């Protein structure tokens, strides 16, 4: 589903060059739930951003669902991202002056769906994360775990085949973190391919496979 071949990422800023990823080869199969661990600065976010087509590698190839992405224009990349990928972040990234349901509808605004269809899809996504009783609330009226559930609903509202999660439980206590992981497991059982960055061994153990990074290199 996500294939990285000999991927290298170098950040160049004036005089400094940082090799953030060094010859990465990863094949995430359809339906897998993979976690990525490693110390701070080892390249986890860079790797997730490249998998999510938010950043481009300096060298190497990426395939998403069998398509080589380097021949895509920016516009078709944005389209691919919107159709196939859902993102979840450590700090939720909700819009504070939009209600829960309006936050969840955001990814659908780029599609041609009607406002009625958008509302129905958003309600369905909120039901999946157990928050249909909070649709009219605003983010500041929710606990951390509830905010992350809204963010998950937003990530899945367009029914993406791939979910990329960057430390989704990093800001939550262990009870809420466990709840969030259970939701991700349910989505995975429903067919979603998931890649999750985590610092938490217990969370990584609940996934199918762990990829470890150290200083930009895969270690086994
Ligand atoms: P992690 O997510 O594992 O903490 P990152 O992927 O954020 O690691 O960063 C990997 C390395 O690349 C680090 O050494 C970091 O300082 C460097 N880096 C990340 N983003 C940039 C950037 N935009 N410009 C320059 N260096 C960067
Ligand atoms: P937790 O114990 O999970 O941290 P809180 O004590 O923050 O949760 O909130 C308990 C419940 O009350 C939550 O379900 C939340 O949706 C609701 N709630 C919290 N603050 C507000 C508020 N200002 N307005 C409306 N509902 C709120």
PDB file of C-alpha atoms and ligand atoms in Angstrom:
ATOM      1  CA  UNK A   1       0.000   0.000   0.000  1.00  0.00           C
ATOM      2  CA  UNK A   2       2.890   2.329   0.865  1.00  0.00           C
ATOM      3  CA  UNK A   3       6.253   1.464  -0.626  1.00  0.00           C
ATOM      4  CA  UNK A   4       9.448   3.427  -0.007  1.00  0.00           C
ATOM      5  CA  UNK A   5      12.549   2.496  -1.995  1.00  0.00           C
ATOM      6  CA  UNK A   6      15.992   3.823  -1.124  1.00  0.00           C
ATOM      7  CA  UNK A   7      14.482   6.984   0.315  1.00  0.00           C
ATOM      8  CA  UNK A   8      16.868   9.669   1.466  1.00  0.00           C
ATOM      9  CA  UNK A   9      16.004  13.072   2.897  1.00  0.00           C
ATOM     10  CA  UNK A  10      18.518  15.856   3.281  1.00  0.00           C
ATOM     11  CA  UNK A  11      17.470  19.203   4.786  1.00  0.00           C
ATOM     12  CA  UNK A  12      19.615  22.045   3.474  1.00  0.00           C
ATOM     13  CA  UNK A  13      19.598  25.355   5.320  1.00  0.00           C
ATOM     14  CA  UNK A  14      22.294  27.885   4.296  1.00  0.00           C
ATOM     15  CA  UNK A  15      25.497  26.253   5.576  1.00  0.00           C
ATOM     16  CA  UNK A  16      24.005  23.199   7.300  1.00  0.00           C
ATOM     17  CA  UNK A  17      23.022  19.883   5.778  1.00  0.00           C
ATOM     18  CA  UNK A  18      21.096  17.347   7.851  1.00  0.00           C
ATOM     19  CA  UNK A  19      20.705  13.779   6.640  1.00  0.00           C
ATOM     20  CA  UNK A  20      17.284  13.102   8.180  1.00  0.00           C
ATOM     21  CA  UNK A  21      16.594   9.789   6.391  1.00  0.00           C
ATOM     22  CA  UNK A  22      19.245   7.453   5.033  1.00  0.00           C
ATOM     23  CA  UNK A  23      18.351   4.741   2.504  1.00  0.00           C
ATOM     24  CA  UNK A  24      14.952   3.763   3.886  1.00  0.00           C
ATOM     25  CA  UNK A  25      13.166   0.719   2.416  1.00  0.00           C
ATOM     26  CA  UNK A  26       9.701   0.044   3.762  1.00  0.00           C
ATOM     27  CA  UNK A  27       6.748  -1.827   2.324  1.00  0.00           C
ATOM     28  CA  UNK A  28       3.545  -1.370   4.285  1.00  0.00           C
ATOM     29  CA  UNK A  29       1.035  -3.903   3.019  1.00  0.00           C
ATOM     30  CA  UNK A  30      -2.684  -3.309   2.654  1.00  0.00           C
ATOM     31  CA  UNK A  31      -4.392  -3.859   6.007  1.00  0.00           C
ATOM     32  CA  UNK A  32      -1.219  -3.632   8.101  1.00  0.00           C
ATOM     33  CA  UNK A  33      -0.929  -1.614  11.314  1.00  0.00           C
ATOM     34  CA  UNK A  34       2.709  -0.554  11.607  1.00  0.00           C
ATOM     35  CA  UNK A  35       4.344   1.504  14.347  1.00  0.00           C
ATOM     36  CA  UNK A  36       7.497   3.597  14.088  1.00  0.00           C
ATOM     37  CA  UNK A  37       9.685   4.230  17.128  1.00  0.00           C
ATOM     38  CA  UNK A  38      13.002   5.885  17.768  1.00  0.00           C
ATOM     39  CA  UNK A  39      14.636   8.688  19.776  1.00  0.00           C
ATOM     40  CA  UNK A  40      13.793  12.346  19.249  1.00  0.00           C
ATOM     41  CA  UNK A  41      15.305  13.709  16.037  1.00  0.00           C
ATOM     42  CA  UNK A  42      15.776  10.289  14.395  1.00  0.00           C
ATOM     43  CA  UNK A  43      13.520  11.150  11.448  1.00  0.00           C
ATOM     44  CA  UNK A  44      10.116   9.755  12.447  1.00  0.00           C
ATOM     45  CA  UNK A  45       8.072  12.824  11.486  1.00  0.00           C
ATOM     46  CA  UNK A  46      10.060  13.278   8.291  1.00  0.00           C
ATOM     47  CA  UNK A  47       9.301   9.671   7.369  1.00  0.00           C
ATOM     48  CA  UNK A  48       5.588  10.072   8.107  1.00  0.00           C
ATOM     49  CA  UNK A  49       5.450  13.337   6.137  1.00  0.00           C
ATOM     50  CA  UNK A  50       7.066  11.643   3.153  1.00  0.00           C
ATOM     51  CA  UNK A  51       4.667   8.687   3.381  1.00  0.00           C
ATOM     52  CA  UNK A  52       1.807  11.190   3.536  1.00  0.00           C
ATOM     53  CA  UNK A  53       3.044  13.109   0.476  1.00  0.00           C
ATOM     54  CA  UNK A  54       3.405  16.245   2.600  1.00  0.00           C
ATOM     55  CA  UNK A  55       7.140  16.339   1.877  1.00  0.00           C
ATOM     56  CA  UNK A  56       9.280  14.974  -0.965  1.00  0.00           C
ATOM     57  CA  UNK A  57      12.387  12.811  -0.568  1.00  0.00           C
ATOM     58  CA  UNK A  58      15.771  14.034  -1.820  1.00  0.00           C
ATOM     59  CA  UNK A  59      16.330  10.614  -3.417  1.00  0.00           C
ATOM     60  CA  UNK A  60      14.396   7.381  -3.871  1.00  0.00           C
ATOM     61  CA  UNK A  61      10.919   6.318  -4.917  1.00  0.00           C
ATOM     62  CA  UNK A  62       7.486   6.196  -3.312  1.00  0.00           C
ATOM     63  CA  UNK A  63       4.477   4.199  -4.384  1.00  0.00           C
ATOM     64  CA  UNK A  64       1.021   4.654  -2.916  1.00  0.00           C
ATOM     65  CA  UNK A  65      -1.365   1.832  -3.775  1.00  0.00           C
ATOM     66  CA  UNK A  66       0.759   0.843  -6.765  1.00  0.00           C
ATOM     67  CA  UNK A  67       1.211   4.355  -8.232  1.00  0.00           C
ATOM     68  CA  UNK A  68       4.666   5.915  -8.396  1.00  0.00           C
ATOM     69  CA  UNK A  69       4.112   9.396  -7.044  1.00  0.00           C
ATOM     70  CA  UNK A  70       7.116  11.203  -8.537  1.00  0.00           C
ATOM     71  CA  UNK A  71       5.335  11.686 -11.833  1.00  0.00           C
ATOM     72  CA  UNK A  72       2.370  13.394 -10.165  1.00  0.00           C
ATOM     73  CA  UNK A  73       1.862  17.163 -10.418  1.00  0.00           C
ATOM     74  CA  UNK A  74       1.270  19.123  -7.195  1.00  0.00           C
ATOM     75  CA  UNK A  75      -2.424  19.230  -7.996  1.00  0.00           C
ATOM     76  CA  UNK A  76      -2.758  15.485  -8.509  1.00  0.00           C
ATOM     77  CA  UNK A  77      -0.652  14.884  -5.370  1.00  0.00           C
ATOM     78  CA  UNK A  78      -3.089  17.009  -3.379  1.00  0.00           C
ATOM     79  CA  UNK A  79      -5.941  15.006  -4.888  1.00  0.00           C
ATOM     80  CA  UNK A  80      -4.278  11.679  -4.044  1.00  0.00           C
ATOM     81  CA  UNK A  81      -3.642  12.910  -0.485  1.00  0.00           C
ATOM     82  CA  UNK A  82      -7.252  13.966  -0.086  1.00  0.00           C
ATOM     83  CA  UNK A  83      -8.654  10.689  -1.476  1.00  0.00           C
ATOM     84  CA  UNK A  84      -6.358   8.095   0.049  1.00  0.00           C
ATOM     85  CA  UNK A  85      -4.839   9.510   3.223  1.00  0.00           C
ATOM     86  CA  UNK A  86      -6.064  10.591   6.642  1.00  0.00           C
ATOM     87  CA  UNK A  87      -3.772  12.351   9.139  1.00  0.00           C
ATOM     88  CA  UNK A  88      -3.823  12.428  12.947  1.00  0.00           C
ATOM     89  CA  UNK A  89      -1.431  14.564  15.010  1.00  0.00           C
ATOM     90  CA  UNK A  90      -0.260  14.638  18.625  1.00  0.00           C
ATOM     91  CA  UNK A  91      -1.770  18.071  19.250  1.00  0.00           C
ATOM     92  CA  UNK A  92      -5.100  17.360  17.490  1.00  0.00           C
ATOM     93  CA  UNK A  93      -4.969  20.445  15.160  1.00  0.00           C
ATOM     94  CA  UNK A  94      -8.677  21.193  15.557  1.00  0.00           C
ATOM     95  CA  UNK A  95     -10.088  24.602  14.628  1.00  0.00           C
ATOM     96  CA  UNK A  96     -11.285  26.125  17.892  1.00  0.00           C
ATOM     97  CA  UNK A  97     -14.044  28.333  16.532  1.00  0.00           C
ATOM     98  CA  UNK A  98     -15.700  25.535  14.565  1.00  0.00           C
ATOM     99  CA  UNK A  99     -18.035  23.021  16.192  1.00  0.00           C
ATOM    100  CA  UNK A 100     -17.104  19.348  16.388  1.00  0.00           C
ATOM    101  CA  UNK A 101     -19.182  18.424  13.347  1.00  0.00           C
ATOM    102  CA  UNK A 102     -17.866  21.374  11.303  1.00  0.00           C
ATOM    103  CA  UNK A 103     -14.289  20.316  12.136  1.00  0.00           C
ATOM    104  CA  UNK A 104     -15.039  16.798  10.940  1.00  0.00           C
ATOM    105  CA  UNK A 105     -16.497  18.068   7.655  1.00  0.00           C
ATOM    106  CA  UNK A 106     -13.358  20.032   6.692  1.00  0.00           C
ATOM    107  CA  UNK A 107     -11.731  17.363   4.452  1.00  0.00           C
ATOM    108  CA  UNK A 108     -14.998  17.027   2.523  1.00  0.00           C
ATOM    109  CA  UNK A 109     -15.067  20.711   1.564  1.00  0.00           C
ATOM    110  CA  UNK A 110     -12.555  19.904  -1.182  1.00  0.00           C
ATOM    111  CA  UNK A 111     -14.903  17.357  -2.676  1.00  0.00           C
ATOM    112  CA  UNK A 112     -18.031  17.816  -4.706  1.00  0.00           C
ATOM    113  CA  UNK A 113     -20.324  16.345  -2.064  1.00  0.00           C
ATOM    114  CA  UNK A 114     -23.463  18.294  -1.086  1.00  0.00           C
ATOM    115  CA  UNK A 115     -23.766  19.841   2.387  1.00  0.00           C
ATOM    116  CA  UNK A 116     -26.335  17.157   3.264  1.00  0.00           C
ATOM    117  CA  UNK A 117     -23.936  14.370   2.234  1.00  0.00           C
ATOM    118  CA  UNK A 118     -21.136  16.063   4.169  1.00  0.00           C
ATOM    119  CA  UNK A 119     -23.247  16.197   7.311  1.00  0.00           C
ATOM    120  CA  UNK A 120     -24.227  12.532   6.981  1.00  0.00           C
ATOM    121  CA  UNK A 121     -20.639  11.391   6.449  1.00  0.00           C
ATOM    122  CA  UNK A 122     -19.460  13.499   9.406  1.00  0.00           C
ATOM    123  CA  UNK A 123     -22.171  12.036  11.648  1.00  0.00           C
ATOM    124  CA  UNK A 124     -21.178   8.533  10.574  1.00  0.00           C
ATOM    125  CA  UNK A 125     -17.508   9.257  11.366  1.00  0.00           C
ATOM    126  CA  UNK A 126     -18.416  10.681  14.783  1.00  0.00           C
ATOM    127  CA  UNK A 127     -20.468   7.576  15.546  1.00  0.00           C
ATOM    128  CA  UNK A 128     -17.432   5.406  14.765  1.00  0.00           C
ATOM    129  CA  UNK A 129     -15.401   7.223  17.416  1.00  0.00           C
ATOM    130  CA  UNK A 130     -18.285   7.289  19.900  1.00  0.00           C
ATOM    131  CA  UNK A 131     -18.845  11.055  19.852  1.00  0.00           C
ATOM    132  CA  UNK A 132     -22.190  11.510  18.158  1.00  0.00           C
ATOM    133  CA  UNK A 133     -23.423  13.099  21.412  1.00  0.00           C
ATOM    134  CA  UNK A 134     -20.903  15.956  21.094  1.00  0.00           C
ATOM    135  CA  UNK A 135     -21.558  17.226  17.557  1.00  0.00           C
ATOM    136  CA  UNK A 136     -22.484  20.797  18.517  1.00  0.00           C
ATOM    137  CA  UNK A 137     -19.739  21.160  21.148  1.00  0.00           C
ATOM    138  CA  UNK A 138     -16.644  23.235  20.496  1.00  0.00           C
ATOM    139  CA  UNK A 139     -13.125  21.841  20.958  1.00  0.00           C
ATOM    140  CA  UNK A 140     -12.509  23.759  24.230  1.00  0.00           C
ATOM    141  CA  UNK A 141     -15.513  21.977  25.767  1.00  0.00           C
ATOM    142  CA  UNK A 142     -13.909  18.568  25.246  1.00  0.00           C
ATOM    143  CA  UNK A 143     -11.361  16.519  27.134  1.00  0.00           C
ATOM    144  CA  UNK A 144      -8.057  15.657  25.417  1.00  0.00           C
ATOM    145  CA  UNK A 145      -9.208  12.164  24.542  1.00  0.00           C
ATOM    146  CA  UNK A 146     -12.432  13.524  23.074  1.00  0.00           C
ATOM    147  CA  UNK A 147     -10.473  16.073  20.991  1.00  0.00           C
ATOM    148  CA  UNK A 148      -8.352  13.278  19.586  1.00  0.00           C
ATOM    149  CA  UNK A 149     -11.492  11.306  18.773  1.00  0.00           C
ATOM    150  CA  UNK A 150     -12.791  14.334  16.823  1.00  0.00           C
ATOM    151  CA  UNK A 151      -9.451  14.475  15.008  1.00  0.00           C
ATOM    152  CA  UNK A 152      -9.782  10.770  14.158  1.00  0.00           C
ATOM    153  CA  UNK A 153     -13.328  11.339  12.876  1.00  0.00           C
ATOM    154  CA  UNK A 154     -11.946  14.145  10.678  1.00  0.00           C
ATOM    155  CA  UNK A 155      -9.185  11.835   9.417  1.00  0.00           C
ATOM    156  CA  UNK A 156     -11.614   9.051   8.462  1.00  0.00           C
ATOM    157  CA  UNK A 157     -14.572  11.096   7.199  1.00  0.00           C
ATOM    158  CA  UNK A 158     -13.506  10.687   3.560  1.00  0.00           C
ATOM    159  CA  UNK A 159     -13.000   6.942   4.091  1.00  0.00           C
ATOM    160  CA  UNK A 160      -9.255   6.969   3.335  1.00  0.00           C
ATOM    161  CA  UNK A 161      -7.503   3.635   2.827  1.00  0.00           C
ATOM    162  CA  UNK A 162      -4.451   4.844   4.746  1.00  0.00           C
ATOM    163  CA  UNK A 163      -4.262   6.539   8.162  1.00  0.00           C
ATOM    164  CA  UNK A 164      -1.017   8.210   9.257  1.00  0.00           C
ATOM    165  CA  UNK A 165      -0.799   9.075  12.945  1.00  0.00           C
ATOM    166  CA  UNK A 166       2.059  11.099  14.462  1.00  0.00           C
ATOM    167  CA  UNK A 167       2.128  10.313  18.202  1.00  0.00           C
ATOM    168  CA  UNK A 168      -1.671  10.242  18.493  1.00  0.00           C
ATOM    169  CA  UNK A 169      -1.513   9.324  22.190  1.00  0.00           C
ATOM    170  CA  UNK A 170       1.443  11.575  23.083  1.00  0.00           C
ATOM    171  CA  UNK A 171      -0.671  14.229  24.827  1.00  0.00           C
ATOM    172  CA  UNK A 172      -3.028  11.828  26.576  1.00  0.00           C
ATOM    173  CA  UNK A 173      -2.967   9.921  29.854  1.00  0.00           C
ATOM    174  CA  UNK A 174      -2.683   6.151  29.555  1.00  0.00           C
ATOM    175  CA  UNK A 175      -6.420   5.440  29.897  1.00  0.00           C
ATOM    176  CA  UNK A 176      -7.280   7.851  27.099  1.00  0.00           C
ATOM    177  CA  UNK A 177      -4.310   6.691  25.059  1.00  0.00           C
ATOM    178  CA  UNK A 178      -5.560   3.120  25.311  1.00  0.00           C
ATOM    179  CA  UNK A 179      -9.002   4.213  24.183  1.00  0.00           C
ATOM    180  CA  UNK A 180      -7.530   5.976  21.142  1.00  0.00           C
ATOM    181  CA  UNK A 181      -5.463   2.913  20.269  1.00  0.00           C
ATOM    182  CA  UNK A 182      -8.560   0.720  20.487  1.00  0.00           C
ATOM    183  CA  UNK A 183     -10.313   3.009  18.000  1.00  0.00           C
ATOM    184  CA  UNK A 184      -7.320   2.784  15.644  1.00  0.00           C
ATOM    185  CA  UNK A 185      -7.372  -1.025  15.989  1.00  0.00           C
ATOM    186  CA  UNK A 186     -11.072  -1.072  15.090  1.00  0.00           C
ATOM    187  CA  UNK A 187     -10.413   1.053  12.016  1.00  0.00           C
ATOM    188  CA  UNK A 188      -7.601  -1.311  11.064  1.00  0.00           C
ATOM    189  CA  UNK A 189      -9.898  -4.314  11.473  1.00  0.00           C
ATOM    190  CA  UNK A 190     -12.336  -2.468   9.204  1.00  0.00           C
ATOM    191  CA  UNK A 191      -9.652  -2.461   6.495  1.00  0.00           C
ATOM    192  CA  UNK A 192      -7.605   0.726   7.019  1.00  0.00           C
ATOM    193  CA  UNK A 193      -3.834   0.529   6.621  1.00  0.00           C
ATOM    194  CA  UNK A 194      -2.262   2.450   9.524  1.00  0.00           C
ATOM    195  CA  UNK A 195       1.208   3.825  10.211  1.00  0.00           C
ATOM    196  CA  UNK A 196       1.686   5.310  13.687  1.00  0.00           C
ATOM    197  CA  UNK A 197       4.657   7.063  15.246  1.00  0.00           C
ATOM    198  CA  UNK A 198       4.815   6.428  18.987  1.00  0.00           C
ATOM    199  CA  UNK A 199       7.133   6.719  21.986  1.00  0.00           C
ATOM    200  CA  UNK A 200       5.156   4.155  23.911  1.00  0.00           C
ATOM    201  CA  UNK A 201       6.243   0.494  23.867  1.00  0.00           C
ATOM    202  CA  UNK A 202       2.846  -0.680  25.082  1.00  0.00           C
ATOM    203  CA  UNK A 203       1.149   1.050  22.120  1.00  0.00           C
ATOM    204  CA  UNK A 204       3.682  -0.335  19.625  1.00  0.00           C
ATOM    205  CA  UNK A 205       3.097  -3.858  20.966  1.00  0.00           C
ATOM    206  CA  UNK A 206      -0.559  -3.591  20.024  1.00  0.00           C
ATOM    207  CA  UNK A 207       0.339  -3.081  16.318  1.00  0.00           C
ATOM    208  CA  UNK A 208       1.384  -5.756  13.794  1.00  0.00           C
ATOM    209  CA  UNK A 209       4.925  -4.624  13.190  1.00  0.00           C
ATOM    210  CA  UNK A 210       7.472  -2.182  14.572  1.00  0.00           C
ATOM    211  CA  UNK A 211       9.974  -0.223  12.508  1.00  0.00           C
ATOM    212  CA  UNK A 212      12.805   1.294  14.523  1.00  0.00           C
ATOM    213  CA  UNK A 213      14.735   4.337  13.376  1.00  0.00           C
ATOM    214  CA  UNK A 214      18.027   5.548  14.734  1.00  0.00           C
ATOM    215  CA  UNK A 215      19.701   8.653  13.351  1.00  0.00           C
ATOM    216  CA  UNK A 216      17.795   8.447  10.054  1.00  0.00           C
ATOM    217  CA  UNK A 217      18.527   4.756   9.510  1.00  0.00           C
ATOM    218  CA  UNK A 218      16.254   1.735   9.914  1.00  0.00           C
ATOM    219  CA  UNK A 219      17.499  -0.604  12.611  1.00  0.00           C
ATOM    220  CA  UNK A 220      16.220  -4.100  13.214  1.00  0.00           C
TER     221      UNK A 220
HETATM  222  P1  LIG B   1      11.682  13.013  14.901  1.00  0.00           P
HETATM  223  O1  LIG B   1      10.283  13.118  14.373  1.00  0.00           O
HETATM  224  O2  LIG B   1      12.157  11.602  14.999  1.00  0.00           O
HETATM  225  O3  LIG B   1      11.893  13.758  16.169  1.00  0.00           O
HETATM  226  P2  LIG B   1      12.345  14.676  12.605  1.00  0.00           P
HETATM  227  O4  LIG B   1      11.894  13.906  11.421  1.00  0.00           O
HETATM  228  O5  LIG B   1      11.486  15.784  13.093  1.00  0.00           O
HETATM  229  O6  LIG B   1      12.668  13.673  13.801  1.00  0.00           O
HETATM  230  O7  LIG B   1      13.796  15.280  12.315  1.00  0.00           O
HETATM  231  C1  LIG B   1      14.872  14.487  11.814  1.00  0.00           C
HETATM  232  C2  LIG B   1      16.119  15.361  11.686  1.00  0.00           C
HETATM  233  O8  LIG B   1      15.937  16.326  10.661  1.00  0.00           O
HETATM  234  C3  LIG B   1      16.460  16.143  12.946  1.00  0.00           C
HETATM  235  O9  LIG B   1      17.855  16.146  13.068  1.00  0.00           O
HETATM  236  C4  LIG B   1      15.924  17.524  12.684  1.00  0.00           C
HETATM  237  O10 LIG B   1      16.672  18.477  13.357  1.00  0.00           O
HETATM  238  C5  LIG B   1      16.076  17.637  11.183  1.00  0.00           C
HETATM  239  N1  LIG B   1      15.005  18.470  10.583  1.00  0.00           N
HETATM  240  C6  LIG B   1      13.681  18.229  10.629  1.00  0.00           C
HETATM  241  N2  LIG B   1      12.990  19.153   9.948  1.00  0.00           N
HETATM  242  C7  LIG B   1      13.909  20.018   9.455  1.00  0.00           C
HETATM  243  C8  LIG B   1      13.838  21.215   8.641  1.00  0.00           C
HETATM  244  N3  LIG B   1      12.678  21.682   8.200  1.00  0.00           N
HETATM  245  N4  LIG B   1      15.002  21.815   8.330  1.00  0.00           N
HETATM  246  C9  LIG B   1      16.180  21.358   8.760  1.00  0.00           C
HETATM  247  N5  LIG B   1      16.326  20.236   9.520  1.00  0.00           N
HETATM  248  C10 LIG B   1      15.211  19.588   9.857  1.00  0.00           C
HETATM  249  P1  LIG B   2     -12.480  14.334  31.428  1.00  0.00           P
HETATM  250  O1  LIG B   2     -12.851  13.895  32.796  1.00  0.00           O
HETATM  251  O2  LIG B   2     -12.564  13.237  30.401  1.00  0.00           O
HETATM  252  O3  LIG B   2     -11.243  15.150  31.309  1.00  0.00           O
HETATM  253  P2  LIG B   2     -14.061  16.718  31.514  1.00  0.00           P
HETATM  254  O4  LIG B   2     -14.228  16.660  32.982  1.00  0.00           O
HETATM  255  O5  LIG B   2     -13.210  17.752  30.873  1.00  0.00           O
HETATM  256  O6  LIG B   2     -13.666  15.282  30.937  1.00  0.00           O
HETATM  257  O7  LIG B   2     -15.510  16.821  30.861  1.00  0.00           O
HETATM  258  C1  LIG B   2     -16.536  15.916  31.198  1.00  0.00           C
HETATM  259  C2  LIG B   2     -17.613  16.040  30.133  1.00  0.00           C
HETATM  260  O8  LIG B   2     -18.212  17.352  30.155  1.00  0.00           O
HETATM  261  C3  LIG B   2     -17.022  15.844  28.772  1.00  0.00           C
HETATM  262  O9  LIG B   2     -17.743  14.812  28.128  1.00  0.00           O
HETATM  263  C4  LIG B   2     -17.176  17.144  28.024  1.00  0.00           C
HETATM  264  O10 LIG B   2     -17.680  16.939  26.731  1.00  0.00           O
HETATM  265  C5  LIG B   2     -18.172  17.938  28.840  1.00  0.00           C
HETATM  266  N1  LIG B   2     -17.695  19.339  29.012  1.00  0.00           N
HETATM  267  C6  LIG B   2     -16.523  19.742  29.563  1.00  0.00           C
HETATM  268  N2  LIG B   2     -16.413  21.082  29.565  1.00  0.00           N
HETATM  269  C7  LIG B   2     -17.539  21.554  28.974  1.00  0.00           C
HETATM  270  C8  LIG B   2     -18.041  22.859  28.668  1.00  0.00           C
HETATM  271  N3  LIG B   2     -17.364  23.975  28.975  1.00  0.00           N
HETATM  272  N4  LIG B   2     -19.218  22.933  28.030  1.00  0.00           N
HETATM  273  C9  LIG B   2     -19.917  21.820  27.731  1.00  0.00           C
HETATM  274  N5  LIG B   2     -19.520  20.576  27.982  1.00  0.00           N
HETATM  275  C10 LIG B   2     -18.356  20.438  28.614  1.00  0.00           C
END
